[in-house]
Structures are given as structure tokens and as C-alpha cells.
Amino acid sequence: MAVCFVVVQTVPVASAQKVGVVLSGGGADGLTHIGVLKALEENNIPIDYIAGTSIGSLIGALYASGYSPAQMEKMVTQESFKKWAVGEIEDKYVYYFKKRESDASWINFKFSLDTLIQTSLPTNFISPVPVDFGLMEYFAQATATCNENFDSLFVPFRCVAANITDKREAVFSTGDLGQRVRASMSYPFYLKALNIDNKLYFDGGLYNNFPIDVMYNDFKPDVIIGSNVSESLKAPDEDDLISQIKSIFINRGNSTIPPVKLIVIEPKTGLSGLFNFNNAQLLISEGYESCMSSIEEITASIPRKMNKDELNKKRKYFIESAPILVFNQTEVSGLNKKQTFYAKKLLGLEKNNIISVSDLKSKYFRLAADQKIKQIYPIAKVDERTGYYKLNLKIKKEKDILLSFGGNFSSRPINAAYIAGQYNYLSNIGISIFGNSYFGRFYGSYMLKTRFDFPSKFPYYLELSFTRNRWDYFRSSTAFFEESKPSYLVQNDNSLDLSGGVPVKNKSKLIAGANTANLYDRYYQTKVFSQKDTTDRTDFYIISPYIFYERNTLNRKQFANSGTYLLLKFRYVAGNEITAPGNTTSGQLFETAFHEWYQVRLFYENYFKRKGRVRLGFATETLISNQTFFANYTASILAAPQYNPIPEAQTFFQENFRAHNYTSFGLRHILNIFNNLDWRTEAYIFQPYQSIKRDANQKPYYFSTVFHKRDFIASTALVYETPLGPLSLSFNYYSATEKPYSLLFSFGYIMFNKRALD
């Protein structure tokens, strides 16, 4: 139930009453303020001044900048705002070209060369990049129109923040409006603190979450209407970390009731989480109903009425007075001359050419996606002489060294630890030196690579890498450490790769390259063997040029539930095979052969838009090649590509899911039980054009008839996305295998470095 109370002081009421509106902090609950403003306008209640803290400063600044409650309602109910509020970049602006390749990392630590002992722990949970640009976009024109004087806005405005350098409240009445609102919204550990003139600012709610005193002291209105969704500060709990943090940081003091008529509306809180902006419409409706339940009291207290026509004319005049948000200059601080050149080239603004804010937005997020850039803060200042804006960018270079740790822990003996390190160097080009290693019984690998990023209107990169992989498909039970037989199949590949790539818009990239590799397979062609037996050996030395197009908008690197992924790849393979038999193979001779083939692969997966808690998806893959047989059946099977539609499938050697030519299709049903917990059910059909066959005596091997058979894979899994990685329990089915069913508990990522012929 909405609560409204009225504090009446003995102050004479005049027809020229001035009304101030105060909007409290309160996280997502603060969206109720929009409903309150909507109800006030509908009932012709004048708003002469407005002030706010935190989310209240955002809503108040929007109103003071000429945005109507209807415009604000439309804004905050859009998907783009929901992403903006949690630090996610809109899908169309995510720059896949600069995205780091997926790996098994859980957590990252960053260092500088001069502070190797001190790690840089994260100071914020969400990225400030979309928030910072969004606030500039919302408020740059209003800042220009009022000439950085908040008394000259559409409605005079005050914004409250916490100056933690001087440990005092800060009330902003001048300056860049977007910057001041950003300071007021910087909730500790959620959104990074903001530095203004060498003072560090956090959320205004730390010292004053309901600034009615600021409203009275600055504007002296006759009536103050407050919309309050702030919670009373509870005593810290020994088992509640958030309550302890609040107790350390927050010191709101005692608010003195000003000597004017004060009407406080208290919409119902707790309808949404502190940072959950998914229920915007519900919150706005709650604010509206709360205000309407007290509108008679408010109307009776304020005889003066607002003229809607005059209000609309004033709003239109203020908005149309603003210079159009178009840029023709850029100024970068925080980088040296060569680094500044790099940043301006990526933005396409090195020649001070004219660019609209919509065109700038895409380029801005491209720069922010660069792994060598840590932080960008934008401010737009209008040049009164030209009417264009200058973009002032404060940029921080990313720390020199990045360390990553991760891996996979599971109920099958496929556990692996992961460690990686990266060194970043930024000059007029960007250079990254990267290395990683996987340690495990099933899989071991290390990779070293160097990437050179060249900024230009059409950026590109060159990359040189060396990778060594080992897969040990050992026969073992599903117990953690019990092994019953020696390895029956070990695959190794060493690959030296040179490639280059260019972006194709934001979501895609085109890569061309070539690699030379040595593939070593050690295997038994019989199931009856002992530790004294020697394996057959096939070595394959190749050169393989390739080109591929990749588009990726998936929201997760494993167990995605939204977005799409498309891969179209062409590869040519030429190389020499050397096969030598072991002591379990009779009648086979040492053989050498030259092989060459072409391969085209098309893979596509797509997740449809969510309907309630259900999301559907599908995945399809087609592989076409003229690949030839190797010296024996097992060598031919090992050289054939394998179909792996679920993570666990990558850990099995499955003959019936390998073929030179095949197509496949699968459906995915995802039920979101709550927040980050999904129940995934998946089913796939695998259709080889011709299977690789051998007779019962394991003698000749041959192609089956066309579409001779098909196989199936199915899986049902509970997947919980933790801050480190996915925690899953899955039950899986593989048709036509010795053990068709498996139960897998897994924490982390079942991911590997790329194979030489991936």
C-alpha cells in the first residue's frame, strides 16, 4: 500500500506558490519516480524545481532536460535501457572483432609492470562503458543549452553525490550534466567511482539519500513533494556481506524537515531487486498509483495549476534550442602521442571530420572493446562558434599483464586446469603476446601467439601462433581416479599458424590464413591389448590454407541461451602420411601416402526470443569434402571430422559420429527456472552421406551406401551460471555406442585450444 504523509508548517499560501520535487535514491525501485511525475503532470501540478540522488538524480535530470514522463517511460521499458543499466552493450554495438577467443578461464587478474606485487582487484561489478556513453548522449544537448548552469535547464535542478575524497556531501548545480548524474549514481562495487577535478565521487545516497534539505536550501520553494523509495539503514548482520558494506560506507545523518509544506509519497518497494530493471513497467505503475492515491491532498495543498499548453511549448522550445549532437573535433587525455593516434584512428576521428552521434556510437564501442584499453570516459562540449561538439575522451590504457585461471572439474576423468597470461603493448599499433596451458589426464596443451592490431578506417590484425595439443582417450571407469586399462588412443598435433583478419560490421569477421602442422596418432586397432603391446602409429605432415567468415552474438561461451552463431569455412589440406603398425596388427606394412582434399563447413545456431521463461533454439551443421582414406580403418576414422553438438561429446572418441561428409540438425528447449538456472533439453540427428565401414574381421574398409544410417545424440541438463563459470548436471544419450548413456557433473568449461584442422 502506498503511504503519503503531509507535514504542514504555518507558512502563508500564495497564488504564486513554487513547488519543488525531490526524488530519492533506491536502485531499480527509483523507476517509480517516473510514475509519480506522470501523475503530477496529468493533474496539472506545477514542478518549478527538481532535485535527486542516485537513480533519483537520473530521473530528475531527464525531466529537467525536457524529457516528458511518457518519453522516460518508453526509454526505461526498452531492452536497450535494461542492458545499459546492468553494464551490457546493446547487441548491435558488440564488437566481435576485438573479442578474446573463448577459453576455459574463470577469473582474470591484471597487473602493471611497475606494480607486479599489487594486483588490481575489480572495483565494480558492471562495465561503466554503456552507462557513460548513454549519459553523454542523453544530456549533452541539455548541458549545451543551459551553458552548464543547472538553473537554466528546462526545470532548475540539483544533483547530490558523495565526495569520498573529502568525506562530505556534494551538491552539483553547474558542470556537465551527464557527468554529475554519473557521479551521483556510482553505487559502491556496482558502478565504478568517478573522478572529477581530482575528487572521487560515489553514490549520493551514501550521505543524503532523500535531499529535501538541498531542495529547500537552494530554491526555497513553498511546497516540496517528495518521492521516497529509500530504505532505512539496518544494522549490519554477521552473515550478510552487503549489510556490512552498507554499514561501512553509508552515513546519511539526520535530515531536518524544512519549514515549508512537505508532502512525501512512498511507493511500495521491494517489487524488484536493487539492480533489477526488468520490471520497469510495474514500478512506474506503482509510482503512478501511489501518487494518485494522494492526489486530492496534493491538489488541495497547491492551488496554482500548470497550463499544459504552456508547458509543452516551453519543453519544445528548450529541446529545439539545443545544438544537434554532431561532432567535428576530438581531444584525448591519458595517453601518449602514439597511443592517442591509435585511439583516434579506431574512432575514425583523427582528421576532425564531422560525425553524428549515431555513427560515433558504433566506433566508440569498438574502441572500448579493445583489450589494450581499460577505460574511456566521454564528455561532449559544444563550440558556440561552429555549433558542433568536441568529444573529450579520458582514456586509461589497460594494465600491461593479464593472468587468467580456470579449467574444468567433473565426475568423469576429464578434469583440466587452465592458466593463461597476456602482455599488452599500446603504441601507434597494438601488440598482444599471449600464452596458455591446459593440464589434465585427458587433455593437455599449450599455445603461444602474438597479435598485431592495426588501426585505420578499416582495421585489421595479423597473428602468429604455435599450438601443441594432446588428447588421451583412455579406457577408464566413471570414478574419479580408478583406471582399468592403458590408453588405447592418443592424438597429438603441433601447429604453426599465420592468419589475418578484418571486421565485417560489428558482429562478424573475415579471417584468412595458413598453417603447417604435424599430427601424431597412436592407437590400437583391437580392443584386446595389454600394457606390453605397442600401438600402431600414423603421422601426418600438412600445409593447409583456409578462409572463413564468422558471426557471433551468443551471450555465453558455453551453454548460451540467446544470440546466434554462424561459421562458413573453406580449407585446403595437403600432406604426407606415414603409418607404421604395432605388434597387435598382423599383415599390415609400413606405408606412406600423399593426401589432399578440400573441405567446406557450415555451422549455424540460433536462439529465438524468450517467451516467458521458455526459449527455443536450433543448431545445424553441414560438412562437404573430398577427403581420402588413410592406410587403415582407424587412421581414416581419426582423420575424419567428428560431430560434437554438446560439450561432453568432445571428450569421447566415437566412430559413428565421424564422417567425411555429413549434415546434422538439433533442437534446443531451454526453461529458465530462475535467474541463472536453466533446464536444457537437446536432441540432434547426425546424417553422414557415406559412413566409413569395415567388415567383421576388421580387414578392408570402405564407404557405405549413400545415407546408409543415421545416429542421434540427446541431452537433458540443469545448468547454473555462477560468477566463475557454469555448474551443470547432465544426462546424455549417444546412439549405437557401447555405453549409450552417461551422467556428467561438471563445473567450469569443457573447452580446448583449436586443433590443427579445426
Short mmCIF file of C-alpha atoms in Angstrom, two decimals, residues 209-560:
data_model
loop_
_atom_site.label_atom_id
_atom_site.label_comp_id
_atom_site.label_asym_id
_atom_site.label_seq_id
_atom_site.Cartn_x
_atom_site.Cartn_y
_atom_site.Cartn_z
CA ASN A 209 19.51 9.67 0.00
CA PHE A 210 16.48 11.98 0.15
CA PRO A 211 17.73 15.54 -0.33
CA ILE A 212 14.76 17.62 0.80
CA ASP A 213 17.21 19.88 2.65
CA VAL A 214 19.08 20.54 -0.61
CA MET A 215 15.81 21.47 -2.31
CA TYR A 216 14.91 23.95 0.44
CA ASN A 217 18.38 25.44 0.86
CA ASP A 218 18.90 26.05 -2.87
CA PHE A 219 15.41 27.02 -4.08
CA LYS A 220 13.24 27.95 -1.06
CA PRO A 221 10.02 26.52 -2.56
CA ASP A 222 6.68 26.94 -0.80
CA VAL A 223 5.80 23.24 -1.17
CA ILE A 224 8.04 20.20 -1.50
CA ILE A 225 6.70 16.96 -2.96
CA GLY A 226 8.99 14.02 -2.26
CA SER A 227 9.00 10.60 -3.87
CA ASN A 228 10.85 8.34 -1.45
CA VAL A 229 11.85 4.71 -2.10
CA SER A 230 14.94 4.71 0.11
CA GLU A 231 15.16 2.05 2.78
CA SER A 232 16.08 2.67 6.38
CA LEU A 233 19.61 1.53 7.07
CA LYS A 234 19.54 -1.75 9.00
CA ALA A 235 22.15 -2.89 11.48
CA PRO A 236 24.92 -4.99 9.90
CA ASP A 237 24.48 -8.77 10.03
CA GLU A 238 27.47 -11.05 10.60
CA ASP A 239 26.27 -13.34 7.80
CA ASP A 240 25.27 -10.61 5.33
CA LEU A 241 28.20 -9.07 3.43
CA ILE A 242 26.03 -6.42 1.72
CA SER A 243 24.71 -5.15 5.05
CA GLN A 244 28.29 -4.91 6.32
CA ILE A 245 29.40 -2.93 3.25
CA LYS A 246 26.43 -0.58 3.62
CA SER A 247 27.27 -0.02 7.28
CA ILE A 248 30.89 0.84 6.40
CA PHE A 249 30.08 3.27 3.60
CA ILE A 250 26.69 4.80 4.31
CA ASN A 251 26.31 7.69 6.75
CA ARG A 252 23.08 9.50 5.94
CA GLY A 253 22.86 11.56 9.10
CA ASN A 254 19.64 13.13 10.28
CA SER A 255 17.53 15.02 7.75
CA THR A 256 15.95 18.14 9.15
CA ILE A 257 12.42 18.81 7.96
CA PRO A 258 12.43 22.23 6.25
CA PRO A 259 9.96 24.96 7.38
CA VAL A 260 7.64 24.51 4.38
CA LYS A 261 4.76 22.28 3.46
CA LEU A 262 6.21 18.82 2.80
CA ILE A 263 4.28 16.04 1.07
CA VAL A 264 6.04 12.68 0.91
CA ILE A 265 4.85 9.86 -1.34
CA GLU A 266 6.28 6.44 -0.53
CA PRO A 267 5.62 3.91 -3.30
CA LYS A 268 5.83 0.27 -2.38
CA THR A 269 9.42 -1.00 -2.51
CA GLY A 270 10.86 -4.47 -2.97
CA LEU A 271 8.99 -5.09 -6.22
CA SER A 272 12.34 -5.62 -7.90
CA GLY A 273 15.91 -6.32 -6.86
CA LEU A 274 18.25 -3.43 -6.14
CA PHE A 275 19.72 -3.55 -9.66
CA ASN A 276 16.95 -5.47 -11.44
CA PHE A 277 15.45 -3.15 -14.07
CA ASN A 278 13.35 -5.84 -15.79
CA ASN A 279 10.12 -4.77 -14.08
CA ALA A 280 10.17 -1.14 -15.22
CA GLN A 281 6.50 -1.01 -16.24
CA LEU A 282 5.35 -2.48 -12.93
CA LEU A 283 7.47 0.02 -11.00
CA ILE A 284 6.19 3.01 -13.00
CA SER A 285 2.61 1.87 -12.42
CA GLU A 286 3.26 1.57 -8.69
CA GLY A 287 4.63 5.12 -8.59
CA TYR A 288 1.65 6.41 -10.54
CA GLU A 289 -0.90 4.69 -8.29
CA SER A 290 0.92 5.86 -5.16
CA CYS A 291 0.76 9.45 -6.29
CA MET A 292 -2.85 9.19 -7.49
CA SER A 293 -3.93 7.83 -4.11
CA SER A 294 -2.82 11.13 -2.60
CA ILE A 295 -3.62 13.49 -5.46
CA GLU A 296 -6.58 15.11 -3.70
CA GLU A 297 -4.32 16.04 -0.79
CA ILE A 298 -1.68 17.36 -3.20
CA THR A 299 -4.20 19.32 -5.27
CA ALA A 300 -5.70 20.89 -2.18
CA SER A 301 -2.26 21.95 -0.97
CA ILE A 302 -1.27 23.57 -4.29
CA PRO A 303 -3.94 25.93 -5.64
CA ARG A 304 -1.77 27.06 -8.55
CA LYS A 305 -2.20 24.90 -11.65
CA MET A 306 0.07 24.20 -14.57
CA ASN A 307 -1.07 25.13 -18.08
CA LYS A 308 -0.34 22.08 -20.24
CA ASP A 309 -0.12 24.05 -23.48
CA GLU A 310 2.40 26.45 -21.98
CA LEU A 311 4.37 23.53 -20.52
CA ASN A 312 4.53 21.79 -23.88
CA LYS A 313 5.61 24.99 -25.63
CA LYS A 314 8.32 25.59 -23.04
CA ARG A 315 9.53 21.98 -23.32
CA LYS A 316 9.58 22.12 -27.11
CA TYR A 317 11.42 25.45 -27.13
CA PHE A 318 14.08 24.16 -24.71
CA ILE A 319 14.69 20.99 -26.69
CA GLU A 320 14.79 22.75 -30.07
CA SER A 321 17.23 25.35 -28.72
CA ALA A 322 19.90 22.68 -28.30
CA PRO A 323 22.58 22.29 -31.00
CA ILE A 324 22.26 18.98 -32.86
CA LEU A 325 24.62 16.36 -31.39
CA VAL A 326 27.21 16.25 -34.18
CA PHE A 327 30.97 16.10 -33.56
CA ASN A 328 33.85 17.58 -35.51
CA GLN A 329 36.72 17.53 -33.00
CA THR A 330 38.27 15.02 -30.65
CA GLU A 331 40.58 15.57 -27.73
CA VAL A 332 42.18 12.62 -25.92
CA SER A 333 43.78 12.76 -22.49
CA GLY A 334 45.50 9.99 -20.56
CA LEU A 335 47.52 8.55 -23.47
CA ASN A 336 50.81 9.47 -25.09
CA LYS A 337 51.02 10.80 -28.65
CA LYS A 338 51.29 7.42 -30.40
CA GLN A 339 48.57 5.86 -28.25
CA THR A 340 46.33 8.84 -28.98
CA PHE A 341 46.90 8.28 -32.69
CA TYR A 342 45.83 4.63 -32.24
CA ALA A 343 42.63 5.63 -30.42
CA LYS A 344 41.67 8.33 -32.91
CA LYS A 345 42.28 6.03 -35.87
CA LEU A 346 39.94 3.42 -34.39
CA LEU A 347 37.31 6.11 -33.84
CA GLY A 348 37.77 7.48 -37.34
CA LEU A 349 38.23 10.98 -35.88
CA GLU A 350 41.94 11.57 -36.42
CA LYS A 351 41.23 14.21 -39.11
CA ASN A 352 38.50 16.05 -37.15
CA ASN A 353 35.87 15.02 -39.67
CA ILE A 354 32.17 15.59 -38.94
CA ILE A 355 30.35 12.60 -37.43
CA SER A 356 26.87 12.16 -35.94
CA VAL A 357 26.34 10.66 -32.51
CA SER A 358 24.77 7.54 -34.02
CA ASP A 359 27.82 6.94 -36.22
CA LEU A 360 30.14 7.74 -33.32
CA LYS A 361 28.39 5.25 -31.05
CA SER A 362 29.41 2.21 -33.06
CA LYS A 363 33.03 3.38 -33.30
CA TYR A 364 33.12 4.28 -29.60
CA PHE A 365 32.15 0.78 -28.52
CA ARG A 366 34.71 -0.64 -30.95
CA LEU A 367 37.42 1.32 -29.16
CA ALA A 368 36.07 0.27 -25.75
CA ALA A 369 36.23 -3.40 -26.83
CA ASP A 370 39.97 -3.20 -27.46
CA GLN A 371 41.79 -5.35 -24.88
CA LYS A 372 44.52 -2.71 -24.57
CA ILE A 373 42.05 -0.03 -23.46
CA LYS A 374 40.90 -0.19 -19.83
CA GLN A 375 38.52 2.74 -19.57
CA ILE A 376 37.01 5.54 -21.64
CA TYR A 377 35.06 8.46 -20.26
CA PRO A 378 33.36 10.82 -22.76
CA ILE A 379 32.26 14.44 -22.38
CA ALA A 380 30.70 16.43 -25.23
CA LYS A 381 31.29 20.20 -25.22
CA VAL A 382 29.67 22.45 -27.79
CA ASP A 383 31.68 25.01 -29.72
CA GLU A 384 29.40 28.04 -29.74
CA ARG A 385 31.23 29.43 -32.76
CA THR A 386 30.55 26.43 -35.03
CA GLY A 387 27.61 24.75 -33.31
CA TYR A 388 29.45 21.41 -33.41
CA TYR A 389 30.57 19.42 -30.40
CA LYS A 390 34.06 18.47 -29.35
CA LEU A 391 34.40 14.95 -27.96
CA ASN A 392 36.70 14.94 -24.94
CA LEU A 393 37.84 11.42 -24.14
CA LYS A 394 39.63 10.50 -20.95
CA ILE A 395 41.24 7.14 -21.74
CA LYS A 396 43.16 4.78 -19.50
CA LYS A 397 45.44 2.17 -21.01
CA GLU A 398 44.81 -1.37 -19.85
CA LYS A 399 47.35 -2.81 -17.46
CA ASP A 400 50.33 -4.50 -19.08
CA ILE A 401 49.80 -8.04 -17.85
CA LEU A 402 46.68 -10.19 -17.65
CA LEU A 403 46.66 -13.53 -15.81
CA SER A 404 43.74 -15.94 -16.17
CA PHE A 405 42.86 -19.10 -14.26
CA GLY A 406 40.17 -21.68 -14.85
CA GLY A 407 39.52 -25.17 -16.11
CA ASN A 408 37.02 -27.94 -15.57
CA PHE A 409 36.17 -30.26 -12.70
CA SER A 410 33.82 -33.13 -13.44
CA SER A 411 32.63 -36.56 -12.36
CA ARG A 412 34.45 -38.21 -15.28
CA PRO A 413 38.27 -38.26 -15.50
CA ILE A 414 38.42 -35.35 -17.94
CA ASN A 415 39.43 -32.72 -15.39
CA ALA A 416 41.81 -30.00 -16.54
CA ALA A 417 43.37 -26.89 -15.03
CA TYR A 418 43.83 -23.78 -17.15
CA ILE A 419 46.28 -20.90 -16.84
CA ALA A 420 46.99 -18.08 -19.28
CA GLY A 421 48.97 -14.88 -19.43
CA GLN A 422 48.88 -11.91 -21.78
CA TYR A 423 51.16 -8.91 -22.22
CA ASN A 424 49.68 -5.79 -23.85
CA TYR A 425 51.66 -3.08 -25.59
CA LEU A 426 49.97 0.01 -26.97
CA SER A 427 51.60 2.48 -29.35
CA ASN A 428 50.54 3.60 -32.84
CA ILE A 429 49.71 -0.11 -33.26
CA GLY A 430 48.57 -2.59 -30.63
CA ILE A 431 50.58 -5.69 -29.78
CA SER A 432 49.47 -8.61 -27.61
CA ILE A 433 51.62 -11.57 -26.60
CA PHE A 434 49.53 -14.42 -25.25
CA GLY A 435 50.23 -17.86 -23.85
CA ASN A 436 48.10 -20.51 -22.19
CA SER A 437 48.27 -24.07 -20.96
CA TYR A 438 45.81 -26.83 -20.07
CA PHE A 439 46.89 -29.53 -17.60
CA GLY A 440 44.90 -32.76 -17.43
CA ARG A 441 44.95 -36.53 -17.83
CA PHE A 442 42.61 -36.41 -20.79
CA TYR A 443 43.77 -33.17 -22.38
CA GLY A 444 46.99 -31.20 -22.26
CA SER A 445 48.01 -28.25 -24.38
CA TYR A 446 49.97 -25.06 -24.61
CA MET A 447 49.69 -22.19 -27.05
CA LEU A 448 51.80 -19.12 -27.77
CA LYS A 449 50.66 -16.34 -30.05
CA THR A 450 51.39 -12.74 -30.98
CA ARG A 451 48.78 -10.41 -32.43
CA PHE A 452 49.38 -7.07 -34.14
CA ASP A 453 46.35 -4.74 -34.34
CA PHE A 454 46.50 -2.01 -36.99
CA PRO A 455 44.03 0.88 -36.51
CA SER A 456 42.51 2.50 -39.55
CA LYS A 457 39.16 3.22 -41.08
CA PHE A 458 39.15 -0.49 -41.91
CA PRO A 459 41.13 -2.05 -39.03
CA TYR A 460 42.87 -5.38 -39.42
CA TYR A 461 45.17 -7.68 -37.50
CA LEU A 462 47.95 -10.18 -38.14
CA GLU A 463 48.52 -13.11 -35.81
CA LEU A 464 51.24 -15.75 -35.48
CA SER A 465 50.62 -18.70 -33.18
CA PHE A 466 52.04 -22.08 -32.19
CA THR A 467 49.84 -24.73 -30.55
CA ARG A 468 50.61 -28.17 -29.17
CA ASN A 469 47.65 -30.42 -28.25
CA ARG A 470 47.35 -33.89 -26.73
CA TRP A 471 44.13 -35.91 -26.30
CA ASP A 472 44.38 -39.16 -24.33
CA TYR A 473 41.19 -41.18 -24.83
CA PHE A 474 41.93 -43.63 -22.03
CA ARG A 475 39.71 -46.52 -21.05
CA SER A 476 38.58 -45.86 -17.51
CA SER A 477 35.61 -46.13 -15.23
CA THR A 478 33.45 -43.16 -14.33
CA ALA A 479 35.12 -43.00 -10.93
CA PHE A 480 37.43 -40.07 -10.34
CA PHE A 481 40.79 -41.82 -10.25
CA GLU A 482 40.29 -45.52 -10.97
CA GLU A 483 41.85 -46.55 -14.29
CA SER A 484 41.27 -50.05 -15.64
CA LYS A 485 43.32 -50.14 -18.88
CA PRO A 486 46.14 -48.24 -20.54
CA SER A 487 45.47 -45.57 -23.15
CA TYR A 488 44.04 -47.04 -26.33
CA LEU A 489 44.18 -43.84 -28.34
CA VAL A 490 46.39 -40.79 -28.08
CA GLN A 491 46.21 -37.89 -30.53
CA ASN A 492 48.76 -35.08 -30.76
CA ASP A 493 49.07 -32.15 -33.08
CA ASN A 494 51.64 -29.37 -33.35
CA SER A 495 50.59 -26.42 -35.47
CA LEU A 496 52.24 -23.18 -36.60
CA ASP A 497 49.62 -20.74 -37.87
CA LEU A 498 49.74 -17.35 -39.59
CA SER A 499 46.46 -15.50 -40.10
CA GLY A 500 44.98 -12.09 -40.67
CA GLY A 501 41.50 -10.73 -40.16
CA VAL A 502 39.21 -7.80 -40.86
CA PRO A 503 35.87 -6.92 -39.27
CA VAL A 504 32.64 -7.26 -41.21
CA LYS A 505 30.48 -4.67 -39.44
CA ASN A 506 30.26 -5.21 -35.67
CA LYS A 507 29.23 -8.83 -35.26
CA SER A 508 31.35 -10.58 -37.86
CA LYS A 509 34.88 -11.07 -39.07
CA LEU A 510 36.62 -12.49 -42.11
CA ILE A 511 39.81 -14.46 -41.44
CA ALA A 512 42.34 -15.87 -43.91
CA GLY A 513 45.48 -17.79 -43.09
CA ALA A 514 47.52 -20.94 -43.41
CA ASN A 515 49.12 -23.40 -41.06
CA THR A 516 51.69 -26.12 -41.18
CA ALA A 517 51.18 -28.96 -38.72
CA ASN A 518 52.31 -32.38 -37.58
CA LEU A 519 49.53 -34.75 -36.49
CA TYR A 520 50.57 -37.82 -34.47
CA ASP A 521 48.07 -40.60 -33.72
CA ARG A 522 48.92 -43.60 -31.52
CA TYR A 523 46.22 -46.29 -31.38
CA TYR A 524 45.27 -49.94 -31.12
CA GLN A 525 43.08 -51.47 -33.81
CA THR A 526 41.84 -54.12 -31.41
CA LYS A 527 40.07 -53.99 -28.08
CA VAL A 528 42.26 -56.80 -26.77
CA PHE A 529 45.62 -55.37 -25.73
CA SER A 530 47.87 -55.06 -22.70
CA GLN A 531 50.41 -52.62 -21.36
CA LYS A 532 53.21 -54.60 -23.04
CA ASP A 533 51.75 -54.13 -26.53
CA THR A 534 52.92 -51.39 -28.87
CA THR A 535 50.50 -49.12 -30.70
CA ASP A 536 50.09 -48.51 -34.40
CA ARG A 537 51.39 -45.06 -35.41
CA THR A 538 50.17 -42.61 -38.05
CA ASP A 539 51.99 -39.33 -38.65
CA PHE A 540 50.55 -36.71 -40.97
CA TYR A 541 52.56 -33.64 -42.05
CA ILE A 542 50.39 -30.96 -43.65
CA ILE A 543 50.15 -27.50 -45.12
CA SER A 544 46.66 -26.05 -45.03
CA PRO A 545 45.45 -22.61 -46.18
CA TYR A 546 41.96 -21.55 -45.14
CA ILE A 547 39.46 -18.71 -45.15
CA PHE A 548 36.36 -18.33 -43.03
CA TYR A 549 33.55 -15.96 -42.13
CA GLU A 550 32.31 -15.95 -38.54
CA ARG A 551 29.42 -14.12 -36.92
CA ASN A 552 28.78 -14.39 -33.18
CA THR A 553 26.18 -12.78 -30.91
CA LEU A 554 25.92 -15.59 -28.33
CA ASN A 555 25.60 -14.39 -24.75
CA ARG A 556 27.82 -17.10 -23.25
CA LYS A 557 30.89 -19.01 -24.37
CA GLN A 558 29.24 -22.27 -23.30
CA PHE A 559 25.57 -23.11 -22.65
CA ALA A 560 24.35 -19.97 -24.43
#
